[in-house]
Amino acid sequence: MKLAGILLVIAATTAIGWEWSRRLRLRTRQLKDVRVALEALETEMVYGLTPLQEACYRVAKQVRDPVGLLFRTFADNLDKEEKLASEVWGETIKKMRLILEFKQGEWDVLLQFGQTLGLQDLENQRKHLRLALKYLEQQESDARENQKKHESMYKSLGFLCGILIALIMI
């Protein structure tokens, strides 16, 4: 019985370490996907002169979920609600907080970018988009570096904590 408990503790702490590691990878990937999505949105809006809703549908098809879901949900809600695009963007961002692995600064940048949607001319929207992209590129680089530093450490730490707890239980 004691052996089963020890094995269960080791398995649980190892799983926790692997989950932390997975979240690091997810954050890096999702930051890259958001950056790619915003670059595609810029292309659609500035060069293709595509309406915002259609541009978001196209962008959603080009990136993986959950980032694709962000743009798809935004485009769907633009059609349903009679609100400004910036308000719909803010509501969509709030809904996505549980799904995407972003930090507060990244959410703030996305919300700030959304404040310009549909309210300014194309050139000003492009400037705000470029600022958001620059920040997200830096965050992606930092996340990638953080992932390299900590990914294997979290996996090992989870296992080693389980061993430590098991030794204490004996």
PDB file of C-alpha atoms in Angstrom:
ATOM      1  CA  MET A   1       0.000   0.000   0.000  1.00  0.00           C
ATOM      2  CA  LYS A   2       2.823   2.356   0.885  1.00  0.00           C
ATOM      3  CA  LEU A   3       4.591   1.547  -2.396  1.00  0.00           C
ATOM      4  CA  ALA A   4       1.450   2.425  -4.367  1.00  0.00           C
ATOM      5  CA  GLY A   5       1.227   5.755  -2.554  1.00  0.00           C
ATOM      6  CA  ILE A   6       4.873   6.524  -3.241  1.00  0.00           C
ATOM      7  CA  LEU A   7       4.500   5.685  -6.934  1.00  0.00           C
ATOM      8  CA  LEU A   8       1.366   7.815  -7.123  1.00  0.00           C
ATOM      9  CA  VAL A   9       3.142  10.801  -5.551  1.00  0.00           C
ATOM     10  CA  ILE A  10       6.095  10.460  -7.930  1.00  0.00           C
ATOM     11  CA  ALA A  11       3.747  10.167 -10.914  1.00  0.00           C
ATOM     12  CA  ALA A  12       1.727  13.208  -9.803  1.00  0.00           C
ATOM     13  CA  THR A  13       4.705  15.490  -9.241  1.00  0.00           C
ATOM     14  CA  THR A  14       6.289  14.354 -12.505  1.00  0.00           C
ATOM     15  CA  ALA A  15       3.038  15.162 -14.314  1.00  0.00           C
ATOM     16  CA  ILE A  16       3.013  18.620 -12.725  1.00  0.00           C
ATOM     17  CA  GLY A  17       6.563  19.247 -13.942  1.00  0.00           C
ATOM     18  CA  TRP A  18       5.640  18.127 -17.453  1.00  0.00           C
ATOM     19  CA  GLU A  19       2.569  20.401 -17.393  1.00  0.00           C
ATOM     20  CA  TRP A  20       4.685  23.429 -16.468  1.00  0.00           C
ATOM     21  CA  SER A  21       7.045  22.536 -19.285  1.00  0.00           C
ATOM     22  CA  ARG A  22       4.136  22.194 -21.717  1.00  0.00           C
ATOM     23  CA  ARG A  23       2.855  25.641 -20.780  1.00  0.00           C
ATOM     24  CA  LEU A  24       6.228  27.180 -21.599  1.00  0.00           C
ATOM     25  CA  ARG A  25       6.115  25.576 -25.059  1.00  0.00           C
ATOM     26  CA  LEU A  26       2.495  26.645 -25.580  1.00  0.00           C
ATOM     27  CA  ARG A  27       3.201  30.266 -24.695  1.00  0.00           C
ATOM     28  CA  THR A  28       6.091  30.431 -27.160  1.00  0.00           C
ATOM     29  CA  ARG A  29       4.019  28.847 -29.925  1.00  0.00           C
ATOM     30  CA  GLN A  30       0.967  31.007 -29.248  1.00  0.00           C
ATOM     31  CA  LEU A  31       3.012  34.214 -29.259  1.00  0.00           C
ATOM     32  CA  LYS A  32       4.417  33.209 -32.635  1.00  0.00           C
ATOM     33  CA  ASP A  33       0.927  32.407 -33.914  1.00  0.00           C
ATOM     34  CA  VAL A  34      -0.433  35.787 -32.770  1.00  0.00           C
ATOM     35  CA  ARG A  35       2.488  37.556 -34.421  1.00  0.00           C
ATOM     36  CA  VAL A  36       1.893  35.658 -37.679  1.00  0.00           C
ATOM     37  CA  ALA A  37      -1.836  36.403 -37.434  1.00  0.00           C
ATOM     38  CA  LEU A  38      -1.274  40.129 -36.944  1.00  0.00           C
ATOM     39  CA  GLU A  39       1.145  40.208 -39.878  1.00  0.00           C
ATOM     40  CA  ALA A  40      -1.478  38.473 -42.021  1.00  0.00           C
ATOM     41  CA  LEU A  41      -4.125  40.922 -40.783  1.00  0.00           C
ATOM     42  CA  GLU A  42      -1.890  43.818 -41.771  1.00  0.00           C
ATOM     43  CA  THR A  43      -1.484  42.357 -45.250  1.00  0.00           C
ATOM     44  CA  GLU A  44      -5.224  41.821 -45.636  1.00  0.00           C
ATOM     45  CA  MET A  45      -6.174  45.282 -44.377  1.00  0.00           C
ATOM     46  CA  VAL A  46      -3.432  47.468 -45.831  1.00  0.00           C
ATOM     47  CA  TYR A  47      -2.561  45.795 -49.106  1.00  0.00           C
ATOM     48  CA  GLY A  48      -5.712  43.808 -49.857  1.00  0.00           C
ATOM     49  CA  LEU A  49      -8.064  46.504 -48.507  1.00  0.00           C
ATOM     50  CA  THR A  50     -10.169  43.643 -47.156  1.00  0.00           C
ATOM     51  CA  PRO A  51     -12.969  44.588 -44.731  1.00  0.00           C
ATOM     52  CA  LEU A  52     -12.084  43.810 -41.114  1.00  0.00           C
ATOM     53  CA  GLN A  53     -14.522  40.941 -40.652  1.00  0.00           C
ATOM     54  CA  GLU A  54     -13.472  39.145 -43.827  1.00  0.00           C
ATOM     55  CA  ALA A  55      -9.797  39.783 -43.057  1.00  0.00           C
ATOM     56  CA  CYS A  56     -10.220  38.162 -39.631  1.00  0.00           C
ATOM     57  CA  TYR A  57     -11.921  35.109 -41.146  1.00  0.00           C
ATOM     58  CA  ARG A  58      -9.024  34.736 -43.571  1.00  0.00           C
ATOM     59  CA  VAL A  59      -6.463  35.150 -40.810  1.00  0.00           C
ATOM     60  CA  ALA A  60      -8.267  32.556 -38.670  1.00  0.00           C
ATOM     61  CA  LYS A  61      -7.820  30.010 -41.455  1.00  0.00           C
ATOM     62  CA  GLN A  62      -4.076  30.694 -41.665  1.00  0.00           C
ATOM     63  CA  VAL A  63      -3.138  30.109 -38.011  1.00  0.00           C
ATOM     64  CA  ARG A  64      -3.567  27.255 -35.553  1.00  0.00           C
ATOM     65  CA  ASP A  65      -6.127  27.244 -32.804  1.00  0.00           C
ATOM     66  CA  PRO A  66      -6.495  28.740 -30.248  1.00  0.00           C
ATOM     67  CA  VAL A  67      -5.193  31.878 -32.006  1.00  0.00           C
ATOM     68  CA  GLY A  68      -7.339  31.029 -35.029  1.00  0.00           C
ATOM     69  CA  LEU A  69     -10.293  30.749 -32.656  1.00  0.00           C
ATOM     70  CA  LEU A  70      -9.545  34.257 -31.342  1.00  0.00           C
ATOM     71  CA  PHE A  71      -9.852  35.786 -34.810  1.00  0.00           C
ATOM     72  CA  ARG A  72     -12.799  33.582 -35.811  1.00  0.00           C
ATOM     73  CA  THR A  73     -14.709  34.492 -32.634  1.00  0.00           C
ATOM     74  CA  PHE A  74     -13.961  38.175 -33.172  1.00  0.00           C
ATOM     75  CA  ALA A  75     -15.203  38.024 -36.771  1.00  0.00           C
ATOM     76  CA  ASP A  76     -18.346  36.122 -35.725  1.00  0.00           C
ATOM     77  CA  ASN A  77     -19.119  38.632 -32.978  1.00  0.00           C
ATOM     78  CA  LEU A  78     -18.620  41.590 -35.312  1.00  0.00           C
ATOM     79  CA  ASP A  79     -21.590  40.329 -37.277  1.00  0.00           C
ATOM     80  CA  LYS A  80     -23.810  39.539 -34.286  1.00  0.00           C
ATOM     81  CA  GLU A  81     -23.382  42.598 -32.125  1.00  0.00           C
ATOM     82  CA  GLU A  82     -24.023  46.206 -32.956  1.00  0.00           C
ATOM     83  CA  LYS A  83     -20.968  47.524 -31.182  1.00  0.00           C
ATOM     84  CA  LEU A  84     -17.748  49.155 -32.242  1.00  0.00           C
ATOM     85  CA  ALA A  85     -15.040  46.779 -33.433  1.00  0.00           C
ATOM     86  CA  SER A  86     -12.833  47.884 -30.538  1.00  0.00           C
ATOM     87  CA  GLU A  87     -15.511  46.878 -28.005  1.00  0.00           C
ATOM     88  CA  VAL A  88     -16.049  43.497 -29.658  1.00  0.00           C
ATOM     89  CA  TRP A  89     -12.265  42.936 -29.716  1.00  0.00           C
ATOM     90  CA  GLY A  90     -12.037  43.695 -25.984  1.00  0.00           C
ATOM     91  CA  GLU A  91     -14.859  41.273 -25.186  1.00  0.00           C
ATOM     92  CA  THR A  92     -13.275  38.583 -27.345  1.00  0.00           C
ATOM     93  CA  ILE A  93      -9.911  39.051 -25.631  1.00  0.00           C
ATOM     94  CA  LYS A  94     -11.580  38.675 -22.218  1.00  0.00           C
ATOM     95  CA  LYS A  95     -13.159  35.388 -23.323  1.00  0.00           C
ATOM     96  CA  MET A  96      -9.834  34.055 -24.598  1.00  0.00           C
ATOM     97  CA  ARG A  97      -7.900  34.692 -21.369  1.00  0.00           C
ATOM     98  CA  LEU A  98      -8.611  31.180 -20.129  1.00  0.00           C
ATOM     99  CA  ILE A  99      -7.457  29.572 -23.366  1.00  0.00           C
ATOM    100  CA  LEU A 100      -4.255  31.411 -24.300  1.00  0.00           C
ATOM    101  CA  GLU A 101      -1.070  31.227 -22.190  1.00  0.00           C
ATOM    102  CA  PHE A 102      -0.239  34.946 -22.221  1.00  0.00           C
ATOM    103  CA  LYS A 103       1.051  37.223 -19.509  1.00  0.00           C
ATOM    104  CA  GLN A 104      -0.675  40.460 -18.513  1.00  0.00           C
ATOM    105  CA  GLY A 105       1.589  42.672 -20.641  1.00  0.00           C
ATOM    106  CA  GLU A 106       0.723  40.703 -23.764  1.00  0.00           C
ATOM    107  CA  TRP A 107      -2.991  40.950 -23.027  1.00  0.00           C
ATOM    108  CA  ASP A 108      -2.594  44.699 -22.523  1.00  0.00           C
ATOM    109  CA  VAL A 109      -0.866  45.082 -25.900  1.00  0.00           C
ATOM    110  CA  LEU A 110      -3.627  43.129 -27.647  1.00  0.00           C
ATOM    111  CA  LEU A 111      -6.309  45.210 -25.921  1.00  0.00           C
ATOM    112  CA  GLN A 112      -4.519  48.445 -26.789  1.00  0.00           C
ATOM    113  CA  PHE A 113      -4.188  47.355 -30.415  1.00  0.00           C
ATOM    114  CA  GLY A 114      -7.908  46.576 -30.468  1.00  0.00           C
ATOM    115  CA  GLN A 115      -8.754  50.136 -29.436  1.00  0.00           C
ATOM    116  CA  THR A 116      -7.739  51.317 -32.910  1.00  0.00           C
ATOM    117  CA  LEU A 117      -9.742  48.751 -34.885  1.00  0.00           C
ATOM    118  CA  GLY A 118     -12.257  50.457 -37.103  1.00  0.00           C
ATOM    119  CA  LEU A 119     -11.774  53.850 -35.453  1.00  0.00           C
ATOM    120  CA  GLN A 120      -8.741  55.226 -37.269  1.00  0.00           C
ATOM    121  CA  ASP A 121      -7.563  55.466 -40.817  1.00  0.00           C
ATOM    122  CA  LEU A 122      -5.605  52.622 -42.346  1.00  0.00           C
ATOM    123  CA  GLU A 123      -2.199  54.216 -41.815  1.00  0.00           C
ATOM    124  CA  ASN A 124      -2.754  54.803 -38.085  1.00  0.00           C
ATOM    125  CA  GLN A 125      -4.082  51.276 -37.668  1.00  0.00           C
ATOM    126  CA  ARG A 126      -0.966  50.024 -39.401  1.00  0.00           C
ATOM    127  CA  LYS A 127       1.263  52.019 -37.018  1.00  0.00           C
ATOM    128  CA  HIS A 128      -0.503  50.544 -33.987  1.00  0.00           C
ATOM    129  CA  LEU A 129      -0.281  47.095 -35.537  1.00  0.00           C
ATOM    130  CA  ARG A 130       3.465  47.528 -36.084  1.00  0.00           C
ATOM    131  CA  LEU A 131       3.935  48.619 -32.450  1.00  0.00           C
ATOM    132  CA  ALA A 132       2.031  45.569 -31.220  1.00  0.00           C
ATOM    133  CA  LEU A 133       4.070  43.328 -33.507  1.00  0.00           C
ATOM    134  CA  LYS A 134       7.338  44.769 -32.254  1.00  0.00           C
ATOM    135  CA  TYR A 135       6.357  44.141 -28.637  1.00  0.00           C
ATOM    136  CA  LEU A 136       5.104  40.622 -29.379  1.00  0.00           C
ATOM    137  CA  GLU A 137       8.310  39.779 -31.261  1.00  0.00           C
ATOM    138  CA  GLN A 138      10.313  40.747 -28.186  1.00  0.00           C
ATOM    139  CA  GLN A 139       8.011  38.731 -25.928  1.00  0.00           C
ATOM    140  CA  GLU A 140       8.272  35.729 -28.247  1.00  0.00           C
ATOM    141  CA  SER A 141      12.063  35.945 -28.141  1.00  0.00           C
ATOM    142  CA  ASP A 142      11.998  36.175 -24.342  1.00  0.00           C
ATOM    143  CA  ALA A 143       9.567  33.250 -24.126  1.00  0.00           C
ATOM    144  CA  ARG A 144      11.772  31.117 -26.365  1.00  0.00           C
ATOM    145  CA  GLU A 145      14.805  31.912 -24.218  1.00  0.00           C
ATOM    146  CA  ASN A 146      12.837  31.182 -21.045  1.00  0.00           C
ATOM    147  CA  GLN A 147      11.672  27.898 -22.541  1.00  0.00           C
ATOM    148  CA  LYS A 148      15.247  26.845 -23.334  1.00  0.00           C
ATOM    149  CA  LYS A 149      16.362  27.677 -19.802  1.00  0.00           C
ATOM    150  CA  HIS A 150      13.507  26.146 -17.843  1.00  0.00           C
ATOM    151  CA  GLU A 151      11.777  23.420 -19.858  1.00  0.00           C
ATOM    152  CA  SER A 152      13.972  20.492 -18.846  1.00  0.00           C
ATOM    153  CA  MET A 153      14.400  21.928 -15.353  1.00  0.00           C
ATOM    154  CA  TYR A 154      10.633  21.799 -14.738  1.00  0.00           C
ATOM    155  CA  LYS A 155      10.459  18.199 -15.926  1.00  0.00           C
ATOM    156  CA  SER A 156      13.357  17.164 -13.699  1.00  0.00           C
ATOM    157  CA  LEU A 157      12.131  19.211 -10.761  1.00  0.00           C
ATOM    158  CA  GLY A 158       8.732  17.530 -10.870  1.00  0.00           C
ATOM    159  CA  PHE A 159      10.300  14.080 -10.753  1.00  0.00           C
ATOM    160  CA  LEU A 160      12.844  15.011  -8.086  1.00  0.00           C
ATOM    161  CA  CYS A 161      10.185  16.584  -5.857  1.00  0.00           C
ATOM    162  CA  GLY A 162       8.274  13.325  -6.096  1.00  0.00           C
ATOM    163  CA  ILE A 163      11.375  11.388  -5.052  1.00  0.00           C
ATOM    164  CA  LEU A 164      11.935  13.795  -2.142  1.00  0.00           C
ATOM    165  CA  ILE A 165       8.354  13.417  -0.935  1.00  0.00           C
ATOM    166  CA  ALA A 166       8.649   9.637  -1.319  1.00  0.00           C
ATOM    167  CA  LEU A 167      11.799   9.616   0.813  1.00  0.00           C
ATOM    168  CA  ILE A 168      10.041  11.676   3.464  1.00  0.00           C
ATOM    169  CA  MET A 169       7.113   9.228   3.414  1.00  0.00           C
ATOM    170  CA  ILE A 170       9.434   6.276   4.033  1.00  0.00           C
TER     171      ILE A 170
END
